């Protein structure tokens, strides 16, 4: 069975601080995909990144970066120099093929001015 | 707007009534998914379609739930004899094939009173 654990239920930071959201996953599959989604108060899930299990390269996109470590089954997400607009619930998700997503319970990030 | 569209955005219904939700996926996406999200939780998979074929249903999808995707375009999710426990956000997503990320709509928030 697949499982995604986001141990941090809520994180509160002050604007411009860096913040890391943790994600640990469990799967028996050798081929799988990992995702991060953002859910602002409007409710729509916004896709941020997808990684496949064969690609452990870390990725940076602007202020966002992701650290995938297969050895620890972790896929952590860092926001550098956080901004108020980053306030949202962030979900980590795992997918095998044929691609149903298993989500974690989410981390509520609040960035205060 | 070429994103995933869901209608209605909000629905309040009395217990025991039937409700139907509609999802219009991104036009070139052959896969369509339904998820349910309760307050403070991550989305949970309900079912998915590849074109018009319903390929998988979660155990969460009781006999009162039925989903269709005629002609492989839009999809409907019907809940018969609604119960208070059905109150949730119902999210639709679509993707181009199994290996690509899913894009979500803004959801239909159902409240059963």
CSV table of C-alpha atoms in Angstrom, one decimal:
chain,number,residue,atom,x,y,z
A,1,UNK,CA,0.0,0.0,0.0
A,2,UNK,CA,1.1,3.5,-0.7
A,3,UNK,CA,1.4,6.1,2.0
A,4,UNK,CA,2.5,9.7,2.1
A,5,UNK,CA,3.3,11.4,5.5
A,6,UNK,CA,3.6,15.1,5.9
A,7,UNK,CA,4.5,15.4,9.6
A,8,UNK,CA,4.2,19.2,9.8
A,9,UNK,CA,0.5,20.1,10.0
A,10,UNK,CA,1.1,23.8,10.3
A,11,UNK,CA,4.1,26.1,9.8
A,12,UNK,CA,4.2,29.8,10.4
A,13,UNK,CA,7.1,32.0,9.3
A,14,UNK,CA,7.8,35.6,8.8
A,15,UNK,CA,8.2,36.9,5.3
A,16,UNK,CA,11.6,36.4,3.8
A,17,UNK,CA,12.4,33.4,5.9
A,18,UNK,CA,13.3,30.1,4.2
A,19,UNK,CA,11.0,27.2,5.0
A,20,UNK,CA,11.2,23.5,4.3
A,21,UNK,CA,8.1,21.3,4.0
A,22,UNK,CA,8.8,17.6,4.7
A,23,UNK,CA,7.4,14.6,2.8
A,24,UNK,CA,8.1,11.0,3.5
A,25,UNK,CA,6.6,8.3,1.3
A,26,UNK,CA,6.1,4.5,1.3
A,27,UNK,CA,5.7,2.3,-1.7
A,28,UNK,CA,6.6,-1.1,-2.9
A,29,UNK,CA,6.7,0.0,-6.5
A,30,UNK,CA,10.0,0.5,-8.2
A,31,UNK,CA,8.5,2.9,-10.7
A,32,UNK,CA,6.6,5.8,-9.2
A,33,UNK,CA,6.1,9.5,-9.4
A,34,UNK,CA,6.2,12.2,-6.7
A,35,UNK,CA,4.4,15.5,-6.8
A,36,UNK,CA,3.8,18.7,-4.9
A,37,UNK,CA,0.6,20.6,-5.2
A,38,UNK,CA,-0.4,24.0,-3.7
A,39,UNK,CA,-3.9,24.7,-2.5
A,40,UNK,CA,-4.6,28.3,-1.9
A,41,UNK,CA,-7.8,29.4,-0.1
A,42,UNK,CA,-9.7,29.4,-3.4
A,43,UNK,CA,-9.5,25.6,-3.3
A,44,UNK,CA,-7.9,24.7,-6.6
A,45,UNK,CA,-5.0,22.4,-6.5
A,46,UNK,CA,-2.1,23.9,-8.4
A,47,UNK,CA,0.6,21.6,-9.8
A,48,UNK,CA,4.1,22.5,-8.7
A,49,UNK,CA,6.4,19.7,-9.7
A,50,UNK,CA,6.6,16.0,-10.7
A,51,UNK,CA,9.6,13.7,-10.3
A,52,UNK,CA,10.0,10.1,-11.3
A,53,UNK,CA,11.6,7.5,-9.2
A,54,UNK,CA,14.6,7.2,-11.5
A,55,UNK,CA,15.6,10.8,-11.3
A,56,UNK,CA,17.1,11.9,-8.1
A,57,UNK,CA,18.4,15.2,-9.3
A,58,UNK,CA,17.3,18.0,-7.1
A,59,UNK,CA,15.4,20.8,-8.9
A,60,UNK,CA,15.2,24.5,-8.5
A,61,UNK,CA,12.6,26.8,-9.9
A,62,UNK,CA,12.9,30.3,-8.9
A,63,UNK,CA,12.4,30.5,-5.1
A,64,UNK,CA,11.3,26.8,-5.0
A,65,UNK,CA,13.6,23.8,-4.7
A,66,UNK,CA,13.0,20.1,-4.2
A,67,UNK,CA,15.3,17.5,-2.6
A,68,UNK,CA,14.5,13.9,-3.6
A,69,UNK,CA,16.3,11.3,-1.6
A,70,UNK,CA,15.4,7.7,-2.4
A,71,UNK,CA,17.5,6.3,0.4
A,72,UNK,CA,15.3,8.0,3.0
A,73,UNK,CA,12.1,8.0,0.9
A,74,UNK,CA,11.8,11.7,1.2
A,75,UNK,CA,10.8,14.4,-1.2
A,76,UNK,CA,11.2,17.8,0.7
A,77,UNK,CA,10.2,21.2,-0.6
A,78,UNK,CA,12.0,24.4,0.2
A,79,UNK,CA,10.7,27.9,-0.3
A,80,UNK,CA,13.5,30.5,-0.2
A,81,UNK,CA,12.7,34.1,0.9
A,82,UNK,CA,9.0,33.3,1.5
A,83,UNK,CA,6.3,35.7,0.6
A,84,UNK,CA,2.8,36.3,1.9
A,85,UNK,CA,1.4,34.9,-1.4
A,86,UNK,CA,3.1,31.6,-0.5
A,87,UNK,CA,0.5,31.1,2.2
A,88,UNK,CA,-1.5,28.0,1.3
A,89,UNK,CA,-1.8,24.3,2.0
A,90,UNK,CA,0.8,22.2,0.3
A,91,UNK,CA,0.3,18.6,-0.5
A,92,UNK,CA,2.9,16.0,-1.4
A,93,UNK,CA,1.5,13.1,-3.5
A,94,UNK,CA,2.7,9.7,-4.7
A,95,UNK,CA,1.6,7.9,-7.8
A,96,UNK,CA,2.2,4.6,-9.3
A,97,UNK,CA,1.0,3.7,-12.8
A,98,UNK,CA,-1.8,3.9,-13.9
A,99,UNK,CA,-1.5,7.1,-11.9
A,100,UNK,CA,-4.0,7.4,-9.1
A,101,UNK,CA,-2.5,9.9,-6.7
A,102,UNK,CA,-2.1,9.2,-3.0
A,103,UNK,CA,-1.9,12.5,-1.1
A,104,UNK,CA,-0.5,13.4,2.3
A,105,UNK,CA,-2.6,15.3,4.7
A,106,UNK,CA,-1.0,18.6,3.8
A,107,UNK,CA,1.0,21.3,5.5
A,108,UNK,CA,-0.7,24.7,6.1
A,109,UNK,CA,1.9,27.3,5.5
A,110,UNK,CA,1.3,30.8,6.8
A,111,UNK,CA,3.7,33.6,5.9
A,112,UNK,CA,3.3,36.6,8.0
A,113,UNK,CA,4.3,40.1,6.8
B,1,UNK,CA,-10.0,29.5,-20.0
B,2,UNK,CA,-8.7,26.1,-21.0
B,3,UNK,CA,-8.4,24.6,-17.5
B,4,UNK,CA,-10.5,22.0,-15.8
B,5,UNK,CA,-14.0,23.3,-15.1
B,6,UNK,CA,-16.4,22.0,-12.5
B,7,UNK,CA,-20.1,22.9,-12.0
B,8,UNK,CA,-21.6,23.8,-9.7
B,9,UNK,CA,-19.0,25.3,-7.4
B,10,UNK,CA,-21.3,24.9,-4.3
B,11,UNK,CA,-24.2,22.7,-3.7
B,12,UNK,CA,-26.4,22.5,-0.6
B,13,UNK,CA,-28.8,19.6,-0.4
B,14,UNK,CA,-31.1,17.9,2.0
B,15,UNK,CA,-30.2,14.5,3.2
B,16,UNK,CA,-31.7,11.8,1.0
B,17,UNK,CA,-31.7,13.9,-2.2
B,18,UNK,CA,-29.7,13.1,-5.3
B,19,UNK,CA,-27.1,15.4,-6.6
B,20,UNK,CA,-25.0,15.5,-9.8
B,21,UNK,CA,-21.8,17.3,-10.5
B,22,UNK,CA,-20.2,18.0,-13.8
B,23,UNK,CA,-16.6,18.1,-14.8
B,24,UNK,CA,-15.2,19.4,-18.1
B,25,UNK,CA,-11.5,18.4,-18.5
B,26,UNK,CA,-8.8,20.0,-20.5
B,27,UNK,CA,-9.8,19.2,-24.1
B,28,UNK,CA,-6.8,17.1,-25.2
B,29,UNK,CA,-6.7,15.1,-21.9
B,30,UNK,CA,-7.8,11.5,-22.2
B,31,UNK,CA,-7.7,10.8,-18.5
B,32,UNK,CA,-10.2,12.1,-16.0
B,33,UNK,CA,-10.2,11.6,-12.2
B,34,UNK,CA,-12.5,12.2,-9.3
B,35,UNK,CA,-11.3,12.9,-5.8
B,36,UNK,CA,-13.0,13.7,-2.6
B,37,UNK,CA,-11.5,16.0,0.0
B,38,UNK,CA,-12.8,16.5,3.5
B,39,UNK,CA,-11.9,19.4,5.7
B,40,UNK,CA,-8.2,19.3,6.9
B,41,UNK,CA,-7.4,16.2,4.8
B,42,UNK,CA,-5.7,15.5,1.5
B,43,UNK,CA,-7.8,14.5,-1.5
B,44,UNK,CA,-8.8,10.8,-1.7
B,45,UNK,CA,-9.1,9.0,-5.0
B,46,UNK,CA,-12.5,7.9,-6.0
B,47,UNK,CA,-12.4,6.8,-9.7
B,48,UNK,CA,-10.8,7.5,-13.0
B,49,UNK,CA,-11.6,7.2,-16.7
B,50,UNK,CA,-9.4,6.7,-19.7
B,51,UNK,CA,-11.5,8.1,-22.5
B,52,UNK,CA,-15.0,6.8,-21.9
B,53,UNK,CA,-13.9,3.7,-19.9
B,54,UNK,CA,-14.0,3.7,-16.2
B,55,UNK,CA,-10.9,1.8,-15.3
B,56,UNK,CA,-10.7,1.9,-11.5
B,57,UNK,CA,-13.0,2.6,-8.6
B,58,UNK,CA,-12.0,3.1,-5.0
B,59,UNK,CA,-13.7,1.3,-2.2
B,60,UNK,CA,-14.7,4.8,-1.1
B,61,UNK,CA,-17.1,4.8,-4.0
B,62,UNK,CA,-20.2,3.2,-2.5
B,63,UNK,CA,-23.2,1.9,-4.5
B,64,UNK,CA,-24.8,5.3,-4.0
B,65,UNK,CA,-22.1,6.9,-6.2
B,66,UNK,CA,-21.9,6.6,-9.9
B,67,UNK,CA,-19.7,8.3,-12.4
B,68,UNK,CA,-19.9,8.5,-16.2
B,69,UNK,CA,-17.9,9.9,-19.0
B,70,UNK,CA,-20.0,9.5,-22.2
B,71,UNK,CA,-18.0,10.0,-25.4
B,72,UNK,CA,-14.8,10.5,-23.4
B,73,UNK,CA,-15.4,14.2,-22.9
B,74,UNK,CA,-17.1,15.7,-19.8
B,75,UNK,CA,-17.9,13.5,-16.8
B,76,UNK,CA,-20.7,13.5,-14.2
B,77,UNK,CA,-20.6,12.2,-10.7
B,78,UNK,CA,-24.0,11.4,-9.1
B,79,UNK,CA,-24.6,10.7,-5.5
B,80,UNK,CA,-27.9,9.2,-4.7
B,81,UNK,CA,-29.7,9.4,-1.3
B,82,UNK,CA,-27.1,11.8,0.1
B,83,UNK,CA,-25.9,11.4,3.7
B,84,UNK,CA,-24.3,14.0,5.9
B,85,UNK,CA,-21.0,12.1,5.6
B,86,UNK,CA,-21.0,12.9,1.9
B,87,UNK,CA,-20.3,16.6,2.7
B,88,UNK,CA,-17.0,17.3,1.2
B,89,UNK,CA,-15.2,19.0,-1.7
B,90,UNK,CA,-15.4,16.9,-4.9
B,91,UNK,CA,-12.4,17.5,-7.1
B,92,UNK,CA,-12.0,16.6,-10.7
B,93,UNK,CA,-8.7,16.4,-12.5
B,94,UNK,CA,-7.5,15.5,-16.0
B,95,UNK,CA,-4.2,14.4,-17.5
B,96,UNK,CA,-2.7,13.6,-20.9
B,97,UNK,CA,-2.0,9.9,-20.4
B,98,UNK,CA,-0.8,8.0,-17.3
B,99,UNK,CA,2.7,9.5,-17.1
B,100,UNK,CA,1.8,13.2,-17.0
B,101,UNK,CA,0.7,15.4,-14.2
B,102,UNK,CA,-2.9,15.9,-13.4
B,103,UNK,CA,-4.5,19.3,-13.5
B,104,UNK,CA,-7.3,20.0,-11.0
B,105,UNK,CA,-10.5,22.0,-11.2
B,106,UNK,CA,-11.7,24.3,-8.4
B,107,UNK,CA,-14.0,21.6,-7.0
B,108,UNK,CA,-17.6,21.3,-6.1
B,109,UNK,CA,-18.3,21.9,-2.4
B,110,UNK,CA,-21.2,19.7,-1.3
B,111,UNK,CA,-23.0,20.4,2.0
B,112,UNK,CA,-25.7,17.9,3.1
B,113,UNK,CA,-28.0,19.3,5.7
